[in-house]
CSV table of C-alpha atoms and ligand atoms in Angstrom, one decimal:
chain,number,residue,atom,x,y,z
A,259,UNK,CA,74.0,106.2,97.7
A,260,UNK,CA,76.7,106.5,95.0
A,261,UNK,CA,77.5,103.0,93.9
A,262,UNK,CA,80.7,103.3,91.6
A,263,UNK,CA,83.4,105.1,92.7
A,264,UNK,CA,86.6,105.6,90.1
A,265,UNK,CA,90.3,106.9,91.4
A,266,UNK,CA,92.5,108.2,88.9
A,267,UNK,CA,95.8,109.7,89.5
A,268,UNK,CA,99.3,109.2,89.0
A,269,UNK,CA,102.0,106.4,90.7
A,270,UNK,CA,101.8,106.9,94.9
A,271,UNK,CA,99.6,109.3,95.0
A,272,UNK,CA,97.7,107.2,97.3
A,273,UNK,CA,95.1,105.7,95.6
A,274,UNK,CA,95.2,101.9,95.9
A,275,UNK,CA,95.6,102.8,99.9
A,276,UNK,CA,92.6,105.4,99.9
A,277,UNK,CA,90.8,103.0,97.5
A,278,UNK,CA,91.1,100.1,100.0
A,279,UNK,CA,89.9,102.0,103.2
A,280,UNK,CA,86.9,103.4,101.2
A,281,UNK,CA,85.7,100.4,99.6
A,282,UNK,CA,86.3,98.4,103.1
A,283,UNK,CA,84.2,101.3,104.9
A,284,UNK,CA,81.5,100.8,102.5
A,285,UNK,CA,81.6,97.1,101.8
A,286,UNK,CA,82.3,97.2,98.6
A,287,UNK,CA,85.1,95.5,96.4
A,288,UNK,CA,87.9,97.5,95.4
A,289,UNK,CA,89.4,96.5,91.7
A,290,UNK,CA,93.2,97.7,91.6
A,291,UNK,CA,93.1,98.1,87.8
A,292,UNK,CA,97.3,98.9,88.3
A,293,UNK,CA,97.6,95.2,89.2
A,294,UNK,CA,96.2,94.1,86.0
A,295,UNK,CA,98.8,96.0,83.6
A,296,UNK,CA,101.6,94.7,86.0
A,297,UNK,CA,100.3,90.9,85.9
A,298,UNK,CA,100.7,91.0,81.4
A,299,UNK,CA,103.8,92.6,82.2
A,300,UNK,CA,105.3,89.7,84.8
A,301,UNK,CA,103.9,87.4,82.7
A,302,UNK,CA,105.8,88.6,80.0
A,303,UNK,CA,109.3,88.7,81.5
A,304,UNK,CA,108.5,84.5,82.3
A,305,UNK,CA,109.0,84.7,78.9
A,306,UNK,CA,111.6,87.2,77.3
A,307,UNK,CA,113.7,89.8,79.8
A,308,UNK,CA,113.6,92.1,76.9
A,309,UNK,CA,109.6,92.3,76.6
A,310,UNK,CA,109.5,93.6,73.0
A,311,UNK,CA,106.0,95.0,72.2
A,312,UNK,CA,105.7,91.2,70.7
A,313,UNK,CA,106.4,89.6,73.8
A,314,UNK,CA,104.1,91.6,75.3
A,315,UNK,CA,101.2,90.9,72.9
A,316,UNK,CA,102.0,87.2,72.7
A,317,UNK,CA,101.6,87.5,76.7
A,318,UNK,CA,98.6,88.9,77.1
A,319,UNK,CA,96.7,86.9,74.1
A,320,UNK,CA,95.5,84.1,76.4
A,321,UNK,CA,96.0,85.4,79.9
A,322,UNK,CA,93.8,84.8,82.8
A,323,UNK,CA,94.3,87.9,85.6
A,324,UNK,CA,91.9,87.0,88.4
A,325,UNK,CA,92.0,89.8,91.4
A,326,UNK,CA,90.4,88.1,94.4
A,327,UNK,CA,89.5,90.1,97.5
A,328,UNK,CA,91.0,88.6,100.5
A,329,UNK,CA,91.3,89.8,104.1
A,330,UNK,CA,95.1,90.5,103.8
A,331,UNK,CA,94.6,92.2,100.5
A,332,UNK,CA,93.8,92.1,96.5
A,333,UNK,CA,95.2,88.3,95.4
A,334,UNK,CA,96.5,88.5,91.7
A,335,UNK,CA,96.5,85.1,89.8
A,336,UNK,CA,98.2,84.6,86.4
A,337,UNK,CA,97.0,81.5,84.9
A,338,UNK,CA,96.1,80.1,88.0
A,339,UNK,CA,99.7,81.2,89.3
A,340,UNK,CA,99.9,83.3,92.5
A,341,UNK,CA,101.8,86.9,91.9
A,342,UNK,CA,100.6,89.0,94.4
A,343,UNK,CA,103.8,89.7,95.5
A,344,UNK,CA,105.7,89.2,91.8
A,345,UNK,CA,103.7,92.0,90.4
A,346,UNK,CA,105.8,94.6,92.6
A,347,UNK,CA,109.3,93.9,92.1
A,348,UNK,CA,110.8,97.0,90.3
A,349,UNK,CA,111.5,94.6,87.0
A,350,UNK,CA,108.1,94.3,86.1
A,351,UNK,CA,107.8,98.4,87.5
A,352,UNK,CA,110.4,99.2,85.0
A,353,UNK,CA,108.2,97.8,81.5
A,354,UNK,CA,104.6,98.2,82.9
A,355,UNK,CA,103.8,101.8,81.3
A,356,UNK,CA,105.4,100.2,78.1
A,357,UNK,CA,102.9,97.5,78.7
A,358,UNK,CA,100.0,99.6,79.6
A,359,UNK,CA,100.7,102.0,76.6
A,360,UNK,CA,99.7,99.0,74.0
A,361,UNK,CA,95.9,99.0,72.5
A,362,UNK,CA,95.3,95.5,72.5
A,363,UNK,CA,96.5,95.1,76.1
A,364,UNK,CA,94.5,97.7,77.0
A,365,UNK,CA,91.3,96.6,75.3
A,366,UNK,CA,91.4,93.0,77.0
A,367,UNK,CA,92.0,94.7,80.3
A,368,UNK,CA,89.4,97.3,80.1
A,369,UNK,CA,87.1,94.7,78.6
A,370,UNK,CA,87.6,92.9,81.9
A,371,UNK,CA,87.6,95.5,84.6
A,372,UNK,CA,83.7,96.9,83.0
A,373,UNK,CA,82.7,92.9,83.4
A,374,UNK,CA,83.9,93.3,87.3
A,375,UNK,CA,82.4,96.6,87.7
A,376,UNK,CA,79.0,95.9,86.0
A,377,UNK,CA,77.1,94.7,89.2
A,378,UNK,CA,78.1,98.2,91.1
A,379,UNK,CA,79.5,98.5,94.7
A,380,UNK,CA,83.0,98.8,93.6
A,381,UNK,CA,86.1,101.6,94.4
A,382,UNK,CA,87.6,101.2,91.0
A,383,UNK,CA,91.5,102.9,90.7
A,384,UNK,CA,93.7,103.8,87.9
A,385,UNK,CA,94.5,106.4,85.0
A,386,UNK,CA,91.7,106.1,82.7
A,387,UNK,CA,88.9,105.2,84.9
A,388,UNK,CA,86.7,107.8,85.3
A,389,UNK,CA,88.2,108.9,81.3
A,390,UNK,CA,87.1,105.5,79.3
A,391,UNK,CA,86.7,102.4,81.9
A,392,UNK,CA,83.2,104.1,83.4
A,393,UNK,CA,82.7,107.0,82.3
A,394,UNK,CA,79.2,106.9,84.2
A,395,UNK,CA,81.0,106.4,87.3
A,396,UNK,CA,78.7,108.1,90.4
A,397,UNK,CA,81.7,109.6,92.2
A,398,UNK,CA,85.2,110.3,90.3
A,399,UNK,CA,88.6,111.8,91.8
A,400,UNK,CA,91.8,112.9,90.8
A,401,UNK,CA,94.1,112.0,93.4
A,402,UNK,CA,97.6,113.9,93.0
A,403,UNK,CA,100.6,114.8,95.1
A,404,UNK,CA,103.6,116.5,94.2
A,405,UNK,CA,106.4,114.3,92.9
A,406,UNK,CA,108.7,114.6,95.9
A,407,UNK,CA,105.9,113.3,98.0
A,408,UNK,CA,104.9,110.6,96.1
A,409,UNK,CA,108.7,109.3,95.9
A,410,UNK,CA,109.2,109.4,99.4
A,411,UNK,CA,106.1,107.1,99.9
A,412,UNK,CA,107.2,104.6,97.3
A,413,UNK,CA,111.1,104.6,98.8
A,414,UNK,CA,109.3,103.7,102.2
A,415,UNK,CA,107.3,101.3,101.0
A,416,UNK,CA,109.7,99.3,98.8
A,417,UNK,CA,112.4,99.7,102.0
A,418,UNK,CA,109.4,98.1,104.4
A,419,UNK,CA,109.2,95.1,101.4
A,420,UNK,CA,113.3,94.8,101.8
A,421,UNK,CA,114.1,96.2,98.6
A,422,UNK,CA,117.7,98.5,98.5
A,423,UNK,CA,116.2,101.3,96.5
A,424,UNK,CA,118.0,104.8,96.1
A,425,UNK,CA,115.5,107.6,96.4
A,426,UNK,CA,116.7,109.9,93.7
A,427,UNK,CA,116.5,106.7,90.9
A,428,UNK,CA,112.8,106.3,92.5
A,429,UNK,CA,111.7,109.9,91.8
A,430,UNK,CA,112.9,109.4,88.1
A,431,UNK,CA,111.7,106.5,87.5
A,432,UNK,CA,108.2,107.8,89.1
A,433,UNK,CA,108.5,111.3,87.2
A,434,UNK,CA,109.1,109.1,83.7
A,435,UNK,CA,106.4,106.7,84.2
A,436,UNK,CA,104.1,109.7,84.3
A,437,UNK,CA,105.2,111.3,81.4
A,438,UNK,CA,104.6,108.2,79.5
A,439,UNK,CA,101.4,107.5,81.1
A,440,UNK,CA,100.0,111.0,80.4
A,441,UNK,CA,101.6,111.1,77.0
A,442,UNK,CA,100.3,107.8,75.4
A,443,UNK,CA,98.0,108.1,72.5
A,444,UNK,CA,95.8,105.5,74.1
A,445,UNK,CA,93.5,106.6,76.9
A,446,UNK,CA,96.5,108.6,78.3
A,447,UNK,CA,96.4,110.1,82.5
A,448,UNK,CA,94.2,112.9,82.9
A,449,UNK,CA,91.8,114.4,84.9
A,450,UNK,CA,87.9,113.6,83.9
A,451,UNK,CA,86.1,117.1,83.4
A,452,UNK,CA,83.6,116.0,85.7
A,453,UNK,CA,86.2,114.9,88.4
A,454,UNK,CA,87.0,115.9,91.3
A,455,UNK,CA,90.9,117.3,92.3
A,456,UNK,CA,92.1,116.1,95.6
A,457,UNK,CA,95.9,116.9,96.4
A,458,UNK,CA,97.2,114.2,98.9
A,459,UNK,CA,100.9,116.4,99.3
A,460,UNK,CA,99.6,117.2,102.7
A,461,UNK,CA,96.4,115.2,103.8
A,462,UNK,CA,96.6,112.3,105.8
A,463,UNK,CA,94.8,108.8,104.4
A,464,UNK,CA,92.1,109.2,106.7
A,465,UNK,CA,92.1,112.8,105.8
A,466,UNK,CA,91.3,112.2,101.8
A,467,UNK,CA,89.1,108.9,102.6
A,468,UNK,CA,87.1,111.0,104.7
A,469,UNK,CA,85.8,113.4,101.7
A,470,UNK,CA,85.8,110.7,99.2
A,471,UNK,CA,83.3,109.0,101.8
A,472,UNK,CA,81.3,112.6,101.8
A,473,UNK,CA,81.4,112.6,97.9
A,474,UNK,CA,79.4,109.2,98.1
A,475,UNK,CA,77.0,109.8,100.5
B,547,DC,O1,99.1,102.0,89.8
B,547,DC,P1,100.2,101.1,89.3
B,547,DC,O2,101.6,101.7,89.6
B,547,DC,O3,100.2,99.7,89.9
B,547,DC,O4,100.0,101.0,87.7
B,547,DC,C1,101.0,100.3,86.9
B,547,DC,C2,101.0,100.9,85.5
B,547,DC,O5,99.8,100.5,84.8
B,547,DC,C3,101.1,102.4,85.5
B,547,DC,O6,102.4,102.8,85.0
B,547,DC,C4,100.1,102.9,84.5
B,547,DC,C5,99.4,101.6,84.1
B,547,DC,N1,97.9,101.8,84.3
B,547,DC,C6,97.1,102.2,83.2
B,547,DC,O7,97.7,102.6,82.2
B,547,DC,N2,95.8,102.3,83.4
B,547,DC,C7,95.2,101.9,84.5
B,547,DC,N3,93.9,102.0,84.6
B,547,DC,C8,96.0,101.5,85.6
B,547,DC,C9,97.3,101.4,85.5
């Protein structure tokens, strides 16, 4: 049985929804690394609307992310504050890959996600997982879809949340973030030699679970 599962890809490719079902069917706990990056960046707009790299450093200094697994979902806590649902608005979308790109955010949050992972059973998902997080990771994917794809999945789920969004600004704004998410010095988005490629364009969620569930057996 292959105890540590990592997900890299890039924004709605499917991961945190793949992520879920798999950990769920194998009972263990999912970390959605994502979530982390976005709670320094909400925390930083409480502060300054302009999050200069300052703000954001000044942010993430003393910040306490706690993930909790709940039945309805991940919980996100910022010092002790409840942002499950903050951490999605497309404000704190906009800066998060500015956030994510800066070394001593990431090295607090990578510090933290190895502490969560340490005891195994986890479905770990992000960019750099299966690159620098855990590199030891039993099973690691690549979870992709074409750009097109992953917009449309995005515009339907920010129009379930109630969120006017106009598709074309979406597949822009998805299409930058992972240019500057693949093109950061620091542990940038790309595939793990030893990961597997699964292209989601045209699988159902059940569909890419499924082998992800036969890569761990
Ligand atoms: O998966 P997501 O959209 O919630 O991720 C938010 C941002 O955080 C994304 O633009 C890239 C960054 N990120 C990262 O750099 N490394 C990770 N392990 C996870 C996310």
């Amino acid at each position: 049985m292959k105890c540590v599962i990592a997900i890299d890809g890039p924004a709605g490719a499917g991961k945190s929804t793949v992520a879920k079902l798999v950990a769920e069917k194998l009972g263990y706990t999912y970390i959605d690394t994502g979530a982390m990056y976005r709670a320094v960046a909400w925390k930083t707009l409480q502060h300054s609307k302009e999050a200069t790299d300052e703000d954001i450093l000044r942010a993430v200094q003393d910040i306490d992310v706690q993930l909790t697994c709940t039945e309805s979902g991940t919980r996100v806590t910022v010092d002790n504050t409840d942002v499950t649902r903050e951490i999605r608005t497309p404000e704190v979308t906009h800066i998060v890959s500015r956030v994510a790109a800066l070394g001593p955010v990431r090295e607090k949050m990578v510090e933290l996600q190895r502490a969560m992972a340490a005891d195994g059973a986890v479905v770990m998902d992000g960019r750099d997982i299966g690159t620098n997080v855990l590199p030891n990771a039993d099973v690691k994917i690549f979870l992709t879809a074409s750009v097109e794809e992953r917009a449309r999945r995005r515009y339907d789920e920010m129009k379930e949340k109630g969120y006017a969004v106009d598709f074309d600004e979406l597949k822009q704004e998805i299409a930058a973030r992972d240019k500057q998410d693949s093109e950061r010095a620091i542990s940038p988005l790309r595939q793990a030699e030893d990961a597997v490629l699964l292209d989601s364009t045209s699988l159902t969620i059940d569909e890419v679970a499924a082998r992800i569930m036969k890569l761990s057996e």
